[in-house]
Each structure stands twice: as structure tokens, then as C-alpha cells.
Amino acid sequence: MTDHIKYSRERDALLLLDQRLLPAREEGFECRSVEDVVFALKVMVVRGAPAIGVTAAFGCYLAARRTLAETPADWRAVLSARLERIEAARPTAVNLSWAVREMRRVWDLNPDAGLEDLAGIWLARAMDIQAADIEMCRAMGRFGAAFIDHGDTVMTHCNAGALATAGYGTALGVIRGAVEEGKKIRVIANETRPFLQGARLTAWELKRDGIPVTVACDNACALLMHRGLVQKVVVGADRIAANGDTANKIGTFGVAVLAERFGVPFYVAAPVYTIDPETRTGRDIPIEERDPREVTHVGETRVVPDGVPVFNFAFDVTPAELITAIVTEKGALTPPYERSIAELFK
Ligand code: MRU
């Protein structure tokens, strides 16, 4: 699946599949402005680290188009402020700020470009980023498949699939890679409270592909592992620090602790640009806190008594020592990650 993030030339707009509505409804969400893109990122019309990076790249193009239409005398400052707003939409996944920084880098390489030319250059770059993301996921799938055995049941947390990338997926890319090699495997998708990316999105994707999937409540993980029902865990990542500490959806850390307790190998699958050498350890990763309503309500129904505070941290950090290997498009990194990551960036 690759049509969930699509630039339409006819409409000069970014068309997104609205992930808030899945699996009940498959409806599009059209972004024509920076405001639309920032809204889509914040409320999670589109989510998943690489997918928000690709969306941000197209968002920069839309920012240039809007600025061109207004032709302000200080267009550079106006455009730069719009890029800052896109970059600030969500703090944890490094792919979002990476994409905006990449557009700024391309701008620096073309200092004399007028706004119209810059818009064209950015659109082409956004499309390249999108195409490259799919290729990276396929490569991760090939490398990661080596860790999955015929007959395995693989647990995953959140959605690190086609929907979370430009297509194919990171963690689900590894699962797809194993299936393409002819291995018969089953998947356990943790439901992933409160936004239910596992129950709603991972299960939807895998069912469409005919890959056997069972949804488990997040709090079933210990029981499932204790009963020997999980052979491998594969998850995605929003940011990997220089020492291998990995931020991913809230709950991932707990799964990793349990995996160690029960001797289940725990793999992270992520493209190299999810590794942020500027972030030294997991302590330096900003953790997004989201609207309490995601926890206090299920749909329109309040499930927490009015006035009771809730936590809604969107991510946690799994310490590097709990990670068996990090699968990238360049191959698998193994501990000690400080060294293998430094080698990679040499
Ligand atoms: O809040 P989300 O849905 O954007 O969080 C997504 C995740 O945590 C994914 O596991 C991560 O981005 C990897 S996606 C390939």
C-alpha cells in the first residue's frame, strides 16, 4: 500500500488516508496549506515516524506554494517561519525535523533560487524522499527476515507498517519480508492504548495482506510470553540515540522488559535516518505528551471520572541493553550500539 500519502498534481494538494477513521471508514483528508499539514500531523490523520517525515517534506512544498501566492517582500522570513511550524508539530520522531532540515539544506544549496523554482525543487525532493522510504523499508524487510523463523509468532507494538511509512513498513516490513521468503508466521498486534494503532491499523493492514494476525490487549503481554506464545518481538522506532536507546510508542519499554525476562529476542527496525547521532542517550529524547482526552474518552464516551487527571505520554524509551539487534536498510546493527552506530556514521 503506497497511496495513503499522495501528492495530486491536478489538485496541487497532498491527499492523506485519514488514519483516525480506520478501520471503520476509508476516507481521504486533503492538505492544501501549512495549516492543514500541521493539523493532520498533530491530530494524527497521518502518524508513524517515516510517514510524518514524508508528509512534512510535502508540507514544505505547500508552504512555498502558499508563500508564492502571497508574494510578501520578505518571503524568505515568511517561508522560514512556516517551516518552523511544521517542524514543531510533533517533537519525538526525528524524521519530522530531519525532513524539514533536509528541505532547508536543499534551499542552502540553491541560494539564488526564486520562490517558484524552490517550490519545484522541494516537490521533486519530497517525491524522492517518499520513493526512497519505500526502498529502505524493503531492504529492512530483506535483512530483518533472517531473524524470523518458519513457524514463529511475532509480537509487534503500535503500527510500524505501510501506514506508518511511505509503504511496506519497518517492523511490518520485516514481517512482510519473512512472509515473502515463504515462512509461515503469525503476528500478535498489541492493541496500543490509547490511540489503538495496533488494534485498528496493524490488524487492518495485515488482514488486507492475508497475514494471520491476532490482537492482544497491551496488558496480556506477560501472560502470552509466559505461555511461550511469542518467539520474537519486532517494533519500529521514532528516534534512536547514539548509544542505541530507542524511543517508540508508549508500552514498548514494558514489552522489551518482559521479552528479556522470558528470553524472547527483541528487534527494532528503522531506517538509518531515525538514528540521531546528535541525541546522546535516551534521556535526551523529548517525549510528547498528548491531549488527555485520548485517555479519558473512548470515542465520545468518558471512561475516566470527570476531574481525575491522567498521564498521556505518547512514547517511552527502551534502553539499548534490551535490544537484540537494530535492523536498518544497511544491515543489522548489534551491541555494543555505541560502537556499531559510530561505525555506521563514519
Ligand atoms: O504516535 P504515532 O502513531 O506516530 O507513533 C508511531 C510509533 O511509535 C511507531 O512505532 C514508530 O513511528 C515507527 S513507524 C515505522
Tab-separated table of C-alpha atoms and ligand atoms in Angstrom:
chain	number	residue	atom	x	y	z
A	1	MET	CA	0.000	0.000	0.000
A	2	THR	CA	1.514	3.315	-1.115
A	3	ASP	CA	-1.481	5.534	-1.896
A	4	HIS	CA	-2.145	6.688	1.679
A	5	ILE	CA	0.234	9.664	1.173
A	6	LYS	CA	-0.185	11.010	-2.338
A	7	TYR	CA	0.599	14.314	-3.979
A	8	SER	CA	-2.067	15.231	-6.557
A	9	ARG	CA	-0.850	17.477	-9.396
A	10	GLU	CA	-4.435	18.168	-10.529
A	11	ARG	CA	-5.423	19.491	-7.109
A	12	ASP	CA	-1.950	20.729	-6.120
A	13	ALA	CA	-2.636	19.124	-2.753
A	14	LEU	CA	-1.413	16.336	-0.515
A	15	LEU	CA	-4.016	13.606	-0.163
A	16	LEU	CA	-3.817	11.542	3.020
A	17	LEU	CA	-5.776	8.493	4.078
A	18	ASP	CA	-7.353	9.603	7.373
A	19	GLN	CA	-5.907	7.096	9.856
A	20	ARG	CA	-8.168	8.365	12.642
A	21	LEU	CA	-11.121	6.680	10.973
A	22	LEU	CA	-9.672	3.239	10.226
A	23	PRO	CA	-10.809	0.505	10.187
A	24	ALA	CA	-14.417	1.716	10.180
A	25	ARG	CA	-14.086	4.121	7.238
A	26	GLU	CA	-11.548	4.687	4.447
A	27	GLU	CA	-11.720	8.429	3.833
A	28	GLY	CA	-9.249	10.919	2.476
A	29	PHE	CA	-8.020	14.165	4.051
A	30	GLU	CA	-6.819	16.890	1.721
A	31	CYS	CA	-3.962	19.220	2.703
A	32	ARG	CA	-3.666	22.420	0.673
A	33	SER	CA	-1.904	24.600	3.206
A	34	VAL	CA	0.615	24.516	6.037
A	35	GLU	CA	-2.300	24.768	8.485
A	36	ASP	CA	-3.828	21.595	7.010
A	37	VAL	CA	-0.500	19.753	7.244
A	38	VAL	CA	0.172	20.847	10.839
A	39	PHE	CA	-3.369	19.848	11.822
A	40	ALA	CA	-3.012	16.442	10.109
A	41	LEU	CA	0.263	15.806	11.934
A	42	LYS	CA	-0.988	16.961	15.341
A	43	VAL	CA	-4.281	15.043	15.414
A	44	MET	CA	-2.697	12.023	13.694
A	45	VAL	CA	-4.578	11.909	10.408
A	46	VAL	CA	-1.119	10.662	9.466
A	47	ARG	CA	1.280	9.204	12.021
A	48	GLY	CA	4.315	6.942	12.244
A	49	ALA	CA	7.831	8.367	12.132
A	50	PRO	CA	8.741	7.968	8.429
A	51	ALA	CA	5.186	8.847	7.308
A	52	ILE	CA	5.243	12.138	9.198
A	53	GLY	CA	8.683	12.868	7.716
A	54	VAL	CA	7.353	12.367	4.170
A	55	THR	CA	4.272	14.452	4.980
A	56	ALA	CA	6.442	17.243	6.386
A	57	ALA	CA	8.518	17.256	3.190
A	58	PHE	CA	5.386	17.790	1.081
A	59	GLY	CA	4.272	20.336	3.688
A	60	CYS	CA	7.383	22.413	2.962
A	61	TYR	CA	6.435	22.398	-0.717
A	62	LEU	CA	2.899	23.570	0.164
A	63	ALA	CA	4.453	26.271	2.344
A	64	ALA	CA	6.457	27.510	-0.648
A	65	ARG	CA	3.337	27.499	-2.875
A	66	ARG	CA	1.326	29.481	-0.326
A	67	THR	CA	4.130	31.986	0.149
A	68	LEU	CA	4.413	32.334	-3.631
A	69	ALA	CA	0.686	33.126	-3.882
A	70	GLU	CA	1.054	35.899	-1.280
A	71	THR	CA	4.383	37.244	-2.661
A	72	PRO	CA	5.456	39.053	0.526
A	73	ALA	CA	8.561	41.233	0.170
A	74	ASP	CA	10.288	39.266	2.967
A	75	TRP	CA	9.330	35.881	1.542
A	76	ARG	CA	12.384	34.144	2.992
A	77	ALA	CA	11.400	35.034	6.564
A	78	VAL	CA	7.741	34.146	5.972
A	79	LEU	CA	8.670	30.791	4.458
A	80	SER	CA	11.162	30.031	7.204
A	81	ALA	CA	8.531	30.677	9.897
A	82	ARG	CA	6.153	28.273	8.119
A	83	LEU	CA	8.831	25.580	8.086
A	84	GLU	CA	9.327	26.090	11.820
A	85	ARG	CA	5.621	25.477	12.411
A	86	ILE	CA	5.750	22.200	10.508
A	87	GLU	CA	8.857	21.114	12.413
A	88	ALA	CA	7.186	21.825	15.757
A	89	ALA	CA	4.055	19.768	15.070
A	90	ARG	CA	5.348	16.692	16.948
A	91	PRO	CA	8.578	16.506	18.975
A	92	THR	CA	9.677	12.882	19.376
A	93	ALA	CA	10.071	11.332	15.920
A	94	VAL	CA	13.305	12.700	14.499
A	95	ASN	CA	12.108	12.024	10.937
A	96	LEU	CA	9.866	15.100	11.047
A	97	SER	CA	12.651	17.530	11.919
A	98	TRP	CA	15.001	15.605	9.611
A	99	ALA	CA	12.687	16.234	6.652
A	100	VAL	CA	12.402	19.966	7.365
A	101	ARG	CA	16.174	20.242	7.874
A	102	GLU	CA	16.673	18.391	4.602
A	103	MET	CA	14.490	20.952	2.796
A	104	ARG	CA	16.498	23.772	4.379
A	105	ARG	CA	19.715	22.062	3.240
A	106	VAL	CA	18.404	21.906	-0.327
A	107	TRP	CA	17.451	25.598	-0.041
A	108	ASP	CA	21.005	26.417	1.093
A	109	LEU	CA	22.326	24.584	-1.959
A	110	ASN	CA	20.190	26.834	-4.187
A	111	PRO	CA	20.613	30.250	-2.521
A	112	ASP	CA	19.692	32.193	-5.662
A	113	ALA	CA	16.564	30.208	-6.493
A	114	GLY	CA	13.373	32.235	-6.669
A	115	LEU	CA	10.337	31.007	-4.790
A	116	GLU	CA	8.738	29.299	-7.785
A	117	ASP	CA	11.939	27.404	-8.573
A	118	LEU	CA	12.401	26.496	-4.922
A	119	ALA	CA	8.864	25.090	-4.792
A	120	GLY	CA	9.658	22.885	-7.807
A	121	ILE	CA	12.940	21.724	-6.272
A	122	TRP	CA	11.183	20.870	-2.987
A	123	LEU	CA	8.373	18.972	-4.672
A	124	ALA	CA	10.919	16.831	-6.512
A	125	ARG	CA	12.861	16.260	-3.272
A	126	ALA	CA	9.684	15.304	-1.364
A	127	MET	CA	8.872	12.734	-4.036
A	128	ASP	CA	12.420	11.353	-3.831
A	129	ILE	CA	12.174	11.062	-0.038
A	130	GLN	CA	8.876	9.212	-0.430
A	131	ALA	CA	10.237	6.767	-3.028
A	132	ALA	CA	13.464	6.216	-1.066
A	133	ASP	CA	11.484	5.416	2.084
A	134	ILE	CA	9.726	2.509	0.383
A	135	GLU	CA	13.044	1.165	-0.890
A	136	MET	CA	14.580	1.441	2.587
A	137	CYS	CA	11.662	-0.476	4.090
A	138	ARG	CA	12.034	-3.241	1.505
A	139	ALA	CA	15.757	-3.503	2.288
A	140	MET	CA	14.977	-3.689	6.027
A	141	GLY	CA	12.498	-6.434	5.191
A	142	ARG	CA	15.188	-8.453	3.440
A	143	PHE	CA	17.750	-8.023	6.244
A	144	GLY	CA	15.245	-8.486	9.055
A	145	ALA	CA	13.666	-11.616	7.609
A	146	ALA	CA	16.845	-13.505	8.548
A	147	PHE	CA	15.882	-13.158	12.230
A	148	ILE	CA	12.426	-14.673	11.778
A	149	ASP	CA	11.998	-18.448	11.657
A	150	HIS	CA	9.354	-20.523	9.933
A	151	GLY	CA	6.548	-21.113	12.438
A	152	ASP	CA	7.319	-18.076	14.621
A	153	THR	CA	4.686	-15.945	16.270
A	154	VAL	CA	5.971	-12.367	16.169
A	155	MET	CA	4.680	-9.722	18.531
A	156	THR	CA	4.618	-6.083	17.450
A	157	HIS	CA	3.553	-2.921	19.240
A	158	CYS	CA	1.809	0.117	17.715
A	159	ASN	CA	1.797	0.327	13.920
A	160	ALA	CA	5.141	0.317	12.159
A	161	GLY	CA	3.660	-0.757	8.861
A	162	ALA	CA	2.904	0.671	5.436
A	163	LEU	CA	0.628	3.265	7.049
A	164	ALA	CA	3.479	4.499	9.264
A	165	THR	CA	5.896	4.855	6.333
A	166	ALA	CA	5.622	5.672	2.643
A	167	GLY	CA	4.794	1.979	2.175
A	168	TYR	CA	5.726	-1.600	3.229
A	169	GLY	CA	6.703	-0.664	6.774
A	170	THR	CA	9.654	-1.096	9.104
A	171	ALA	CA	8.635	-3.698	11.724
A	172	LEU	CA	5.849	-4.926	9.443
A	173	GLY	CA	8.381	-4.744	6.600
A	174	VAL	CA	10.442	-7.361	8.436
A	175	ILE	CA	7.308	-9.462	8.856
A	176	ARG	CA	6.412	-8.992	5.161
A	177	GLY	CA	9.995	-9.878	4.216
A	178	ALA	CA	9.765	-13.159	6.128
A	179	VAL	CA	6.408	-13.979	4.534
A	180	GLU	CA	7.837	-13.231	1.062
A	181	GLU	CA	10.582	-15.764	1.801
A	182	GLY	CA	7.832	-18.358	2.253
A	183	LYS	CA	7.971	-18.542	6.067
A	184	LYS	CA	4.635	-19.291	7.695
A	185	ILE	CA	4.371	-16.911	10.629
A	186	ARG	CA	1.686	-15.409	12.806
A	187	VAL	CA	1.561	-11.923	14.283
A	188	ILE	CA	0.329	-10.663	17.636
A	189	ALA	CA	-0.578	-6.978	17.387
A	190	ASN	CA	-0.696	-5.292	20.783
A	191	GLU	CA	-3.732	-3.028	20.759
A	192	THR	CA	-1.663	0.045	21.828
A	193	ARG	CA	-3.808	2.217	24.055
A	194	PRO	CA	-4.913	4.948	23.786
A	195	PHE	CA	-4.901	5.604	20.014
A	196	LEU	CA	-5.168	1.867	19.234
A	197	GLN	CA	-2.679	1.838	16.364
A	198	GLY	CA	-2.185	-1.920	16.828
A	199	ALA	CA	-5.843	-2.916	17.012
A	200	ARG	CA	-7.036	-0.524	14.333
A	201	LEU	CA	-4.139	-0.118	11.909
A	202	THR	CA	-1.730	-3.066	12.198
A	203	ALA	CA	-4.606	-5.550	12.211
A	204	TRP	CA	-6.223	-3.753	9.238
A	205	GLU	CA	-3.024	-3.826	7.174
A	206	LEU	CA	-2.104	-7.417	7.911
A	207	LYS	CA	-5.629	-8.670	7.304
A	208	ARG	CA	-5.573	-6.964	3.879
A	209	ASP	CA	-2.317	-8.798	3.105
A	210	GLY	CA	-3.628	-12.146	4.340
A	211	ILE	CA	-1.007	-12.377	7.118
A	212	PRO	CA	-2.526	-14.114	10.182
A	213	VAL	CA	-2.871	-11.580	12.995
A	214	THR	CA	-4.360	-11.722	16.479
A	215	VAL	CA	-4.927	-8.585	18.548
A	216	ALA	CA	-3.982	-8.712	22.229
A	217	CYS	CA	-4.698	-6.230	24.999
A	218	ASP	CA	-1.480	-4.455	25.964
A	219	ASN	CA	-1.669	-5.976	29.421
A	220	ALA	CA	-1.741	-9.553	28.036
A	221	CYS	CA	1.930	-9.422	27.057
A	222	ALA	CA	3.334	-11.140	30.181
A	223	LEU	CA	0.809	-13.953	30.030
A	224	LEU	CA	1.405	-14.559	26.323
A	225	MET	CA	5.179	-14.690	26.758
A	226	HIS	CA	4.949	-16.816	29.895
A	227	ARG	CA	2.875	-19.344	27.946
A	228	GLY	CA	5.531	-19.474	25.209
A	229	LEU	CA	3.188	-17.962	22.631
A	230	VAL	CA	5.708	-15.331	21.399
A	231	GLN	CA	9.004	-16.267	19.681
A	232	LYS	CA	10.157	-12.800	18.522
A	233	VAL	CA	9.289	-9.146	19.070
A	234	VAL	CA	9.781	-6.605	16.262
A	235	VAL	CA	8.951	-2.929	16.734
A	236	GLY	CA	9.635	0.340	14.912
A	237	ALA	CA	11.310	3.456	16.285
A	238	ASP	CA	10.699	7.186	16.445
A	239	ARG	CA	14.230	8.126	17.412
A	240	ILE	CA	17.328	6.117	18.202
A	241	ALA	CA	20.019	7.816	20.276
A	242	ALA	CA	23.745	7.477	19.553
A	243	ASN	CA	24.005	4.770	22.254
A	244	GLY	CA	21.097	2.713	20.821
A	245	ASP	CA	18.416	3.768	23.336
A	246	THR	CA	15.208	3.731	21.306
A	247	ALA	CA	12.055	5.824	21.602
A	248	ASN	CA	8.919	4.140	20.316
A	249	LYS	CA	5.226	4.092	21.174
A	250	ILE	CA	4.359	4.081	24.873
A	251	GLY	CA	4.359	0.496	26.128
A	252	THR	CA	7.306	-0.661	24.012
A	253	PHE	CA	9.669	-0.457	27.008
A	254	GLY	CA	7.404	-2.789	29.015
A	255	VAL	CA	7.313	-5.288	26.150
A	256	ALA	CA	11.138	-5.203	25.989
A	257	VAL	CA	11.493	-5.803	29.747
A	258	LEU	CA	9.153	-8.781	29.505
A	259	ALA	CA	10.956	-10.089	26.411
A	260	GLU	CA	14.223	-10.128	28.373
A	261	ARG	CA	12.507	-11.834	31.329
A	262	PHE	CA	11.187	-14.625	29.081
A	263	GLY	CA	14.186	-14.919	26.728
A	264	VAL	CA	12.370	-13.595	23.656
A	265	PRO	CA	14.628	-11.763	21.142
A	266	PHE	CA	13.610	-8.109	20.775
A	267	TYR	CA	14.331	-6.366	17.441
A	268	VAL	CA	13.969	-2.741	16.369
A	269	ALA	CA	13.533	-1.983	12.647
A	270	ALA	CA	14.176	1.587	11.493
A	271	PRO	CA	15.849	3.466	8.649
A	272	VAL	CA	19.262	4.976	9.342
A	273	TYR	CA	17.823	8.497	9.414
A	274	THR	CA	15.807	7.530	12.524
A	275	ILE	CA	19.165	7.286	14.311
A	276	ASP	CA	20.025	10.731	15.632
A	277	PRO	CA	23.750	10.956	16.400
A	278	GLU	CA	23.080	14.384	17.955
A	279	THR	CA	20.971	12.722	20.664
A	280	ARG	CA	23.465	11.101	23.001
A	281	THR	CA	21.201	8.846	25.076
A	282	GLY	CA	17.523	8.146	25.585
A	283	ARG	CA	17.407	10.764	28.348
A	284	ASP	CA	17.899	13.447	25.693
A	285	ILE	CA	14.862	12.378	23.630
A	286	PRO	CA	11.861	14.697	24.074
A	287	ILE	CA	8.738	12.714	24.922
A	288	GLU	CA	5.479	14.035	23.508
A	289	GLU	CA	2.544	14.411	25.885
A	290	ARG	CA	-0.804	14.387	24.115
A	291	ASP	CA	-4.340	15.556	24.782
A	292	PRO	CA	-5.688	13.870	27.973
A	293	ARG	CA	-8.944	13.295	26.125
A	294	GLU	CA	-7.304	10.400	24.244
A	295	VAL	CA	-7.162	8.591	27.603
A	296	THR	CA	-10.250	9.913	29.338
A	297	HIS	CA	-12.565	9.063	26.451
A	298	VAL	CA	-13.216	6.122	24.175
A	299	GLY	CA	-14.849	7.731	21.171
A	300	GLU	CA	-17.407	10.113	22.612
A	301	THR	CA	-17.775	8.173	25.886
A	302	ARG	CA	-15.967	9.348	29.008
A	303	VAL	CA	-14.334	6.345	30.726
A	304	VAL	CA	-12.405	8.221	33.433
A	305	PRO	CA	-14.366	10.166	36.078
A	306	ASP	CA	-14.538	13.867	35.341
A	307	GLY	CA	-11.783	15.775	37.162
A	308	VAL	CA	-9.393	12.801	37.540
A	309	PRO	CA	-6.034	13.573	35.914
A	310	VAL	CA	-4.419	11.105	33.513
A	311	PHE	CA	-0.994	10.503	32.001
A	312	ASN	CA	-0.776	10.578	28.223
A	313	PHE	CA	2.887	10.175	27.344
A	314	ALA	CA	2.931	9.104	23.702
A	315	PHE	CA	6.336	7.388	23.754
A	316	ASP	CA	8.811	5.664	26.042
A	317	VAL	CA	12.475	4.802	25.686
A	318	THR	CA	13.746	1.231	25.586
A	319	PRO	CA	17.330	1.049	26.904
A	320	ALA	CA	19.828	-0.272	24.359
A	321	GLU	CA	20.747	-3.260	26.520
A	322	LEU	CA	17.287	-4.769	25.962
A	323	ILE	CA	17.594	-4.664	22.157
A	324	THR	CA	18.900	-7.799	20.411
A	325	ALA	CA	19.558	-6.040	17.083
A	326	ILE	CA	18.568	-2.882	15.197
A	327	VAL	CA	17.626	-3.676	11.599
A	328	THR	CA	18.313	-0.857	9.125
A	329	GLU	CA	18.339	-0.654	5.331
A	330	LYS	CA	22.118	-1.038	5.513
A	331	GLY	CA	22.015	-4.230	7.563
A	332	ALA	CA	21.587	-5.177	11.214
A	333	LEU	CA	23.402	-3.339	13.991
A	334	THR	CA	24.343	-5.367	17.048
A	335	PRO	CA	25.595	-4.408	20.527
A	336	PRO	CA	27.533	-2.540	21.649
A	337	TYR	CA	25.455	0.051	19.780
A	338	GLU	CA	27.638	2.992	20.740
A	339	ARG	CA	30.307	1.367	18.577
A	340	SER	CA	28.122	-0.048	15.744
A	341	ILE	CA	26.257	3.264	15.363
A	342	ALA	CA	29.505	5.266	15.365
A	343	GLU	CA	30.885	2.911	12.650
A	344	LEU	CA	27.726	3.453	10.588
A	345	PHE	CA	28.096	7.249	10.665
A	346	LYS	CA	31.838	7.249	9.967
B	1	MRU	O1	2.145	8.278	17.727
B	1	MRU	P1	2.476	7.503	16.484
B	1	MRU	O2	1.364	6.639	15.995
B	1	MRU	O3	3.044	8.401	15.408
B	1	MRU	O4	3.642	6.530	16.942
B	1	MRU	C1	4.171	5.655	15.988
B	1	MRU	C2	5.148	4.704	16.524
B	1	MRU	O5	5.515	4.737	17.682
B	1	MRU	C3	5.777	3.766	15.538
B	1	MRU	O6	6.079	2.549	16.133
B	1	MRU	C4	7.062	4.404	15.018
B	1	MRU	O7	6.790	5.669	14.494
B	1	MRU	C5	7.715	3.589	13.976
B	1	MRU	S1	6.834	3.706	12.459
B	1	MRU	C6	7.604	2.885	11.245
